[in-house]
Coordinates of C-alpha atoms and ligand atoms in Angstrom, one line a residue:
X1 CA -5.6 -13.7 -6.9
X2 CA -8.3 -11.6 -5.3
X3 CA -12.1 -11.2 -5.3
X4 CA -13.8 -8.1 -6.4
X5 CA -17.5 -7.4 -5.4
X6 CA -19.6 -5.0 -7.5
X7 CA -21.8 -3.1 -5.1
X8 CA -24.4 -0.5 -5.5
X9 CA -28.1 0.1 -5.8
X10 CA -30.1 -1.4 -8.6
X11 CA -29.6 -0.2 -12.1
X12 CA -26.3 1.6 -11.7
X13 CA -24.8 -0.9 -14.2
X14 CA -23.3 -3.7 -12.1
X15 CA -24.5 -6.5 -14.5
X16 CA -23.2 -4.7 -17.5
X17 CA -19.8 -4.3 -15.9
X18 CA -19.9 -7.9 -14.7
X19 CA -20.6 -9.1 -18.2
X20 CA -17.9 -7.1 -19.6
X21 CA -15.3 -8.4 -17.2
X22 CA -16.4 -12.0 -17.4
X23 CA -17.3 -12.0 -21.1
X24 CA -18.5 -15.3 -22.7
X25 CA -17.4 -17.4 -19.8
X26 CA -20.5 -16.0 -18.0
X27 CA -22.8 -18.5 -19.8
X28 CA -21.2 -21.4 -17.9
X29 CA -22.1 -19.8 -14.6
X30 CA -25.3 -18.2 -15.3
X31 CA -27.4 -20.4 -17.5
X32 CA -27.8 -23.3 -15.3
X33 CA -31.4 -23.5 -14.3
X34 CA -32.1 -23.8 -10.6
X35 CA -28.9 -22.0 -9.7
X36 CA -29.8 -19.1 -7.4
X37 CA -29.1 -15.8 -9.1
X38 CA -28.7 -13.8 -5.9
X39 CA -25.0 -13.6 -6.1
X40 CA -23.3 -14.3 -9.4
X41 CA -19.6 -15.2 -9.5
X42 CA -17.4 -15.3 -12.5
X43 CA -13.7 -15.4 -13.5
X44 CA -12.9 -11.9 -14.7
X45 CA -10.2 -10.7 -17.0
X46 CA -9.0 -7.2 -17.3
X47 CA -5.8 -6.7 -19.3
X48 CA -3.3 -9.0 -17.6
X49 CA -5.3 -9.3 -14.3
X50 CA -7.3 -12.4 -13.5
X51 CA -9.6 -12.3 -10.6
X52 CA -13.0 -13.4 -9.2
X53 CA -15.9 -11.0 -9.5
X54 CA -19.1 -11.1 -7.5
X55 CA -22.2 -9.4 -8.7
X56 CA -25.0 -8.5 -6.5
X57 CA -27.3 -7.6 -9.5
X58 CA -29.4 -10.7 -9.3
X59 CA -32.1 -8.9 -7.4
X60 CA -32.6 -6.1 -9.9
X61 CA -35.6 -7.6 -11.4
X62 CA -37.2 -8.5 -8.1
X63 CA -40.2 -6.4 -7.3
X64 CA -41.3 -7.3 -3.7
X65 CA -41.3 -4.6 -1.1
X66 CA -38.5 -6.2 0.9
X67 CA -36.2 -5.4 -1.9
X68 CA -34.1 -2.9 0.0
X69 CA -33.6 -5.2 3.0
X70 CA -32.6 -8.2 0.8
X71 CA -30.3 -5.9 -1.2
X72 CA -28.7 -4.8 1.9
X73 CA -28.1 -8.3 3.2
X74 CA -26.8 -9.4 -0.1
X75 CA -24.5 -6.6 -0.2
X76 CA -23.1 -7.3 3.2
X77 CA -22.6 -10.9 2.3
X78 CA -20.8 -9.9 -0.9
X79 CA -18.6 -7.5 1.0
X80 CA -17.6 -10.2 3.4
X81 CA -16.7 -12.5 0.6
X82 CA -14.6 -9.9 -1.3
X83 CA -11.1 -8.5 -0.9
X84 CA -12.1 -5.3 -2.7
X85 CA -15.4 -3.7 -3.3
X86 CA -16.2 -1.6 -6.3
X87 CA -18.9 0.7 -5.4
X88 CA -20.8 1.9 -8.5
X89 CA -22.8 5.0 -9.0
X90 CA -24.7 6.2 -11.9
X91 CA -22.9 9.4 -12.7
X92 CA -25.8 10.8 -14.7
X93 CA -27.9 10.9 -11.6
X94 CA -25.3 11.9 -9.1
X95 CA -25.3 10.7 -5.6
X96 CA -28.8 9.6 -4.4
X97 CA -29.9 8.8 -0.9
X98 CA -29.9 5.1 -1.7
X99 CA -26.2 5.5 -2.7
X100 CA -25.5 7.0 0.7
X101 CA -27.0 3.9 2.4
X102 CA -24.6 1.6 0.4
X103 CA -21.7 4.0 1.0
X104 CA -22.2 3.7 4.7
X105 CA -22.3 -0.2 4.6
X106 CA -19.0 -0.1 2.7
X107 CA -17.4 2.4 5.1
X108 CA -18.2 0.2 8.0
X109 CA -17.5 -3.2 6.5
X110 CA -15.0 -3.1 3.8
X111 CA -11.2 -2.6 4.0
X112 CA -10.8 -1.7 0.4
X113 CA -13.4 0.3 -1.4
X114 CA -13.1 1.7 -4.9
X115 CA -15.5 4.0 -6.3
X116 CA -16.7 3.9 -10.0
X117 CA -18.8 6.6 -11.6
X118 CA -20.6 4.6 -14.3
X119 CA -22.4 5.9 -17.3
X120 CA -19.9 8.7 -17.7
X121 CA -19.5 8.5 -21.4
X122 CA -20.8 11.9 -21.9
X123 CA -20.1 15.3 -20.3
X124 CA -23.6 15.3 -18.8
X125 CA -22.2 13.2 -16.1
X126 CA -19.5 15.6 -14.9
X127 CA -21.6 17.0 -12.1
X128 CA -22.4 13.4 -10.9
X129 CA -18.6 12.6 -10.9
X130 CA -17.9 15.7 -8.8
X131 CA -20.6 14.8 -6.3
X132 CA -19.0 11.4 -5.9
X133 CA -15.8 12.9 -4.5
X134 CA -17.9 14.0 -1.5
X135 CA -18.6 10.4 -0.4
X136 CA -15.1 10.3 1.1
X137 CA -14.4 7.0 -0.6
X138 CA -11.6 8.3 -2.6
X139 CA -11.2 9.3 -6.2
X140 CA -14.1 8.0 -8.5
X141 CA -12.9 6.1 -11.6
X142 CA -14.9 7.3 -14.5
X143 CA -16.2 4.4 -16.5
X144 CA -18.8 3.4 -19.0
X145 CA -19.5 -0.3 -18.6
X146 CA -21.7 -0.3 -21.6
X147 CA -19.2 1.4 -23.9
X148 CA -16.1 -0.1 -22.3
X149 CA -14.6 3.2 -21.4
X150 CA -12.4 3.8 -18.4
X151 CA -11.2 0.1 -18.3
X152 CA -7.6 1.1 -18.5
X153 CA -8.1 3.4 -15.4
X154 CA -9.9 0.5 -13.6
X155 CA -6.9 -1.7 -14.4
X156 CA -4.4 0.9 -13.1
X157 CA -6.2 1.1 -9.9
X158 CA -6.7 -2.7 -9.4
X159 CA -3.1 -3.6 -10.3
X160 CA -1.3 -2.4 -7.2
X161 CA -4.0 -3.8 -5.0
X162 CA -3.6 -7.1 -6.7
X163 CA 0.1 -7.0 -6.1
X164 CA -0.5 -6.1 -2.5
X165 CA -2.8 -9.1 -1.9
X166 CA -0.3 -11.3 -3.6
X167 CA 2.4 -10.0 -1.3
X168 CA 0.0 -10.3 1.8
X169 CA -0.8 -13.9 0.9
X170 CA 2.8 -14.7 0.9
X171 CA 3.5 -12.9 4.2
X172 CA 0.8 -14.8 5.9
X173 CA 2.1 -18.2 4.7
X174 CA 3.3 -20.1 7.7
X175 CA 6.8 -19.4 8.6
X176 CA 9.0 -22.4 8.2
X177 CA 12.0 -23.5 10.3
X178 CA 13.3 -25.7 7.5
X179 CA 16.7 -24.5 6.7
X180 CA 17.0 -23.2 3.1
X181 CA 19.9 -24.2 1.1
X182 CA 22.1 -21.2 0.1
X183 CA 20.9 -21.7 -3.5
X184 CA 17.3 -21.5 -2.4
X185 CA 18.1 -18.5 -0.3
X186 CA 19.9 -16.7 -3.1
X187 CA 16.9 -17.2 -5.3
X188 CA 14.9 -14.7 -3.2
X189 CA 11.2 -14.6 -3.9
X190 CA 11.2 -16.2 -7.3
X191 CA 9.1 -15.2 -10.2
X192 CA 6.2 -13.9 -8.2
X193 CA 8.1 -10.6 -7.8
X194 CA 9.7 -10.0 -11.2
X195 CA 12.0 -7.1 -11.2
X196 CA 10.3 -5.5 -14.2
X197 CA 7.3 -4.5 -12.1
X198 CA 7.1 -0.9 -11.4
X199 CA 8.2 0.2 -8.0
X200 CA 5.2 1.3 -6.0
X201 CA 5.8 4.5 -4.2
X202 CA 3.4 6.6 -2.1
X203 CA 4.2 10.2 -1.2
X204 CA 2.5 11.1 2.1
X205 CA 2.6 14.1 4.3
X206 CA 0.6 17.1 5.7
X207 CA -1.3 19.3 3.3
X208 CA 1.2 21.9 1.9
X209 CA 4.2 19.8 2.5
X210 CA 4.8 20.0 -1.2
X211 CA 3.5 16.5 -2.3
X212 CA 2.0 17.9 -5.6
X213 CA 5.0 20.0 -6.4
X214 CA 7.2 16.9 -5.9
X215 CA 5.0 14.6 -7.9
X216 CA 4.8 17.1 -10.7
X217 CA 8.5 17.5 -10.8
X218 CA 9.0 13.8 -11.0
X219 CA 6.4 13.5 -13.7
X220 CA 8.1 16.4 -15.5
X221 CA 11.4 14.5 -15.5
X222 CA 9.9 11.5 -17.2
X223 CA 10.8 12.2 -20.8
X224 CA 9.7 8.7 -21.7
X225 CA 6.1 9.0 -20.5
X226 CA 4.6 7.2 -23.5
X227 CA 3.4 3.7 -24.3
X228 CA 0.1 1.9 -23.5
X229 CA -0.5 3.8 -20.4
X230 CA 0.3 7.3 -21.6
X231 CA -3.4 8.2 -21.6
X232 CA -3.5 7.9 -17.8
X233 CA -3.2 11.4 -16.4
X234 CA -3.5 12.8 -13.0
X235 CA -7.1 11.6 -12.8
X236 CA -5.8 8.2 -11.9
X237 CA -5.0 7.3 -8.3
X238 CA -1.6 5.9 -9.3
X239 CA 0.6 7.4 -11.9
X240 CA 2.9 5.4 -14.0
X241 CA 6.3 7.1 -14.6
X242 CA 9.8 6.2 -15.5
X243 CA 11.9 8.4 -13.1
X244 CA 15.6 8.5 -13.9
X245 CA 15.4 5.1 -15.5
X246 CA 13.3 3.4 -12.8
X247 CA 9.7 2.4 -13.7
X248 CA 7.5 3.5 -10.8
X249 CA 3.9 3.9 -10.0
X250 CA 3.3 6.9 -7.6
X251 CA 0.3 6.9 -5.5
X252 CA -1.0 10.5 -5.7
X253 CA -2.8 11.5 -2.4
X254 CA -2.3 15.2 -3.2
X255 CA -4.1 15.1 -6.5
X256 CA -7.0 13.2 -5.0
X257 CA -7.5 15.7 -2.3
X258 CA -7.0 18.7 -4.5
X259 CA -10.0 17.6 -6.6
X260 CA -12.1 16.7 -3.7
X261 CA -12.6 20.4 -2.7
X262 CA -14.6 19.4 0.2
X263 CA -12.9 21.4 2.9
X264 CA -14.8 20.1 5.9
X265 CA -13.8 16.6 5.0
X266 CA -10.2 17.4 4.4
X267 CA -8.9 15.8 7.6
X268 CA -11.0 12.7 7.3
X269 CA -9.9 12.4 3.7
X270 CA -6.3 12.9 4.3
X271 CA -6.2 10.3 7.0
X272 CA -8.0 7.7 4.8
X273 CA -5.9 8.7 1.8
X274 CA -2.8 8.2 3.9
X275 CA -4.0 4.8 4.9
X276 CA -4.8 3.7 1.4
X277 CA -1.5 5.1 0.1
X278 CA 0.6 3.2 2.8
X279 CA -1.4 -0.1 1.9
X280 CA -0.7 0.4 -1.8
X281 CA 3.0 1.3 -1.4
X282 CA 6.2 -0.7 -1.3
X283 CA 8.2 2.4 -0.4
X284 CA 6.5 5.3 1.5
X285 CA 8.1 8.7 1.1
X286 CA 7.2 10.7 4.3
X287 CA 7.4 14.3 3.0
X288 CA 8.1 16.8 5.8
X289 CA 8.0 20.6 5.5
X290 CA 11.4 21.9 6.9
X291 CA 9.5 24.9 8.5
X292 CA 7.2 22.7 10.5
X293 CA 8.7 19.1 10.5
X294 CA 7.5 16.3 12.7
X295 CA 4.0 17.3 13.3
X296 CA 1.6 14.9 14.9
X297 CA 0.1 13.9 11.6
X298 CA 3.7 13.2 10.1
X299 CA 4.5 11.0 13.1
X300 CA 1.3 9.1 12.8
X301 CA 1.7 8.3 9.1
X302 CA 5.4 7.4 9.6
X303 CA 4.6 5.0 12.4
X304 CA 1.7 3.5 10.4
X305 CA 4.1 2.9 7.5
X306 CA 6.5 1.1 9.8
X307 CA 3.8 -1.0 11.4
X308 CA 2.4 -2.0 8.0
X309 CA 6.0 -3.2 7.2
X310 CA 6.7 -0.7 4.4
X311 CA 10.0 0.6 3.3
X312 CA 10.3 4.2 4.4
X313 CA 12.3 7.2 3.2
X314 CA 11.9 10.5 5.0
X315 CA 12.3 13.5 2.8
X316 CA 12.5 17.0 4.2
X317 CA 11.2 19.5 1.7
X318 CA 11.6 23.2 1.1
X319 CA 15.4 22.9 1.9
X320 CA 15.9 25.9 -0.3
X321 CA 14.3 28.1 2.4
X322 CA 16.9 27.0 5.0
X323 CA 20.0 29.1 5.7
X324 CA 21.7 27.2 8.4
X325 CA 21.7 24.0 6.6
X326 CA 24.4 22.2 8.7
X327 CA 22.8 23.0 12.1
X328 CA 19.3 22.3 10.8
X329 CA 20.3 18.9 9.5
X330 CA 21.9 17.9 12.8
X331 CA 18.8 19.1 14.6
X332 CA 16.5 17.1 12.3
X333 CA 18.4 14.0 12.7
X334 CA 18.4 14.3 16.5
X335 CA 14.6 14.9 16.5
X336 CA 14.1 12.1 14.0
X337 CA 15.8 9.5 16.2
X338 CA 14.0 10.8 19.3
X339 CA 10.5 10.9 17.8
X340 CA 10.7 7.9 15.5
X341 CA 13.0 5.4 17.1
X342 CA 11.1 2.6 15.4
X343 CA 12.4 3.9 12.0
X344 CA 16.0 3.9 13.1
X345 CA 18.2 3.7 10.0
X346 CA 15.6 5.1 7.6
X347 CA 17.3 7.5 5.2
X348 CA 16.6 11.3 5.8
X349 CA 17.0 13.2 2.5
X350 CA 16.8 16.9 2.2
X351 CA 15.1 18.1 -1.0
X352 CA 13.6 21.1 -2.7
X353 CA 10.6 20.0 -4.8
X354 CA 10.6 23.5 -6.2
X355 CA 14.2 23.8 -7.4
X356 CA 14.8 20.1 -8.0
X357 CA 17.8 19.9 -5.6
X358 CA 18.2 16.6 -3.8
X359 CA 15.9 14.7 -6.2
X360 CA 18.8 12.4 -7.4
X361 CA 19.4 11.4 -3.8
X362 CA 15.8 10.9 -3.2
X363 CA 15.5 8.7 -6.3
X364 CA 18.5 6.7 -5.1
X365 CA 17.2 6.3 -1.5
X366 CA 13.8 5.0 -2.8
X367 CA 15.4 2.4 -5.0
X368 CA 17.8 1.4 -2.3
X369 CA 15.1 1.1 0.3
X370 CA 13.1 -1.1 -2.0
X371 CA 16.0 -3.3 -2.7
X372 CA 16.8 -3.7 0.9
X373 CA 13.1 -4.4 1.7
X374 CA 13.2 -7.3 -0.8
X375 CA 16.6 -8.6 0.3
X376 CA 17.2 -12.2 1.4
X377 CA 20.2 -13.0 3.5
X378 CA 21.7 -16.5 3.1
X379 CA 21.2 -18.7 6.1
X380 CA 24.9 -19.6 6.4
X381 CA 25.9 -16.0 6.6
X382 CA 23.2 -15.2 9.1
X383 CA 24.4 -18.0 11.4
X384 CA 28.0 -17.0 11.2
X385 CA 26.9 -13.5 12.1
X386 CA 24.7 -14.8 15.0
X387 CA 27.7 -16.7 16.5
X388 CA 29.7 -13.5 16.3
X389 CA 27.0 -11.5 18.1
X390 CA 26.6 -14.1 20.9
X391 CA 30.4 -14.2 21.5
X392 CA 30.6 -10.3 21.6
X393 CA 27.6 -10.1 24.0
X394 CA 26.2 -13.3 25.4
X395 CA 22.5 -13.4 26.2
X396 CA 21.7 -13.2 29.9
X397 CA 21.2 -16.2 32.3
X398 CA 18.1 -15.4 34.3
X399 CA 18.1 -17.7 37.3
X400 CA 21.3 -19.2 36.3
X401 CA 20.0 -20.7 33.1
X402 CA 21.5 -19.3 30.0
X403 CA 19.2 -18.5 27.2
X404 CA 20.5 -20.3 24.1
X405 CA 20.0 -18.8 20.7
X406 CA 20.7 -21.8 18.5
X407 CA 20.1 -20.9 15.0
X408 CA 18.4 -18.4 12.7
X409 CA 17.0 -18.2 9.3
X410 CA 15.2 -15.6 7.2
X411 CA 11.6 -16.7 6.7
X412 CA 10.3 -13.7 4.6
X413 CA 11.0 -10.6 2.7
X414 CA 9.1 -7.4 2.0
X415 CA 10.1 -6.5 4.8
X416 CA 12.7 -8.9 5.9
X417 CA 11.7 -11.3 8.6
X418 CA 13.9 -13.6 10.7
X419 CA 13.2 -16.4 13.1
X420 CA 15.6 -17.4 15.9
X421 CA 15.3 -20.8 17.5
X422 CA 16.0 -20.4 21.2
X423 CA 15.7 -21.9 24.5
X424 CA 13.4 -19.9 26.8
X425 CA 13.0 -17.1 24.3
X426 CA 10.2 -15.6 26.4
X427 CA 12.9 -14.7 29.0
X428 CA 14.9 -12.8 26.5
X429 CA 15.0 -9.0 27.4
X430 CA 13.8 -6.4 24.8
X431 CA 17.2 -4.8 25.0
X432 CA 18.8 -8.0 23.6
X433 CA 16.3 -8.2 20.8
X434 CA 17.2 -4.6 19.9
X435 CA 20.8 -5.5 20.0
X436 CA 20.1 -8.2 17.4
X437 CA 17.9 -6.0 15.2
X438 CA 20.4 -3.1 15.2
X439 CA 23.2 -5.5 14.5
X440 CA 21.3 -7.0 11.5
X441 CA 20.5 -3.6 10.2
X442 CA 24.2 -2.4 10.4
X443 CA 26.0 -5.5 9.5
X444 CA 23.8 -6.4 6.5
X445 CA 23.3 -2.8 5.5
X446 CA 19.6 -2.6 5.7
X447 CA 18.5 1.0 6.0
X448 CA 15.0 2.1 5.6
X449 CA 13.1 -1.1 6.1
X450 CA 11.4 -2.5 9.1
X451 CA 13.0 -5.7 10.3
X452 CA 10.9 -8.4 11.9
X453 CA 12.6 -10.7 14.4
X454 CA 10.7 -13.5 16.1
X455 CA 11.8 -16.2 18.5
X456 CA 10.7 -19.8 18.6
X457 CA 11.1 -22.1 21.5
X458 CA 13.4 -25.1 21.0
X459 CA 15.0 -26.4 24.1
Ligands
GDP501 P1 0.7 19.4 -1.0 O1 -0.5 19.9 -0.3 O2 1.5 18.6 -0.1 O3 0.5 18.8 -2.3 O4 1.6 20.7 -1.2 P2 1.9 21.6 -2.6 O5 2.8 20.8 -3.6 O6 0.6 22.1 -3.1 O7 2.8 22.8 -2.0 C1 2.3 23.7 -1.0 C2 3.1 25.0 -1.1 O8 4.5 24.8 -0.8 C3 3.0 25.6 -2.6 O9 2.9 26.9 -2.4 C4 4.4 25.2 -3.1 O10 4.7 26.2 -4.1 C5 5.3 25.3 -1.9 N1 6.4 24.4 -2.2 C6 6.4 23.1 -2.5 N2 7.7 22.6 -2.5 C7 8.5 23.6 -2.2 C8 9.9 23.8 -2.1 O11 10.8 22.8 -2.3 N3 10.5 25.0 -1.7 C9 9.6 26.0 -1.4 N4 10.2 27.2 -1.1 N5 8.3 26.0 -1.5 C10 7.7 24.7 -1.9

């Protein structure tokens, strides 16, 4: 579970939203005399999501001159306590100088900021919503806390983040060197990650790489786009879609930027969009333009995706423009291996978002990369494999003392992480580690996912 802080200047509607999320349970928290009302905390429900919500609204009735300073300190405290901040604006008033102050605090202090344009139940708030894009905090979610509107959109935005926090919490659980039984290993992650959850995909790439075209085509292929979330259009940050039978949520950075229309902030926005998209995603599709592939920006985002441990699929778009397809493909593969060695084994798919060619293969590569990212290899098989690897190519013996790799086990998935128990692991050369990682990738068929391999000392 996660903690959401409602942040913003007085009277934007934080309390109203707090009350709506917490409902009747509020009374238990709030009505106790003597409890300081500076920060209120409650257990929120939004659809199937359960989380803690913090409200900084307690000061709204305060009248002393130091209100601003206290509000500021309170906000900073709430931001520290929260996993996600929901920055609220009054859409009818647009962005005020006081809002800018809060936006600045959030930009500096919070990793995850969502923007809500409240009181947007009428068209009179359209201008205010547009202004909100200029804050550079992403796509404002139009809500009306008072009328309960926009709650489905809020849910749609929170859900992938909630998943990400769940996954993160699991990743950070201490690695264990207790050997799992094969049964346990075969169970994988268990019910936390039920297969029915939509696969979270981000399409990232430079402006004009064709992200919008690709996403529109994917949405166009979803003949089944109905059901409870059908009302969620491209206004939302993530789009539910059933693509070729696979439920997905696609993080739409292109749509966000198109609406921003703030040219001078384009670069800044696209970098932060990319970051957000990568954090949200399970699979990151790095979309390249065949006419200008592997630009700095492409390399940076691909590298980021790898470091964040996401599954990566590289798609080369506008393939319809290419005449010498064979030669070009060989050239791209060579460049890819040279420029992005850390993504070795990631699939490179050629597509045309415009004509639709190659999209079957792209779909399959995404599903495959996701599956591999989630994979768990049974410990017995791993150790058989390790024995073979050691025989084929024994580790070096610096100073006459052979480094012994005794035994290994997979300690996590998403992406797969392995621990090897070894004597003097600090002496093991990088080249030997690469030998093992490449071997794992090939022998267990794990393309398109980062593999984490760590060594623990055991003499
Ligand atoms: P975005 O900024 O990444 O969202 O890029 P867009 O989807 O807006 O596409 C930029 C331009 O490239 C538009 O003029 C598209 O029509 C064009 N485009 C996108 N995909 C393809 C493709 O597969 N082939 C060709 N020839 N043009 C494409």
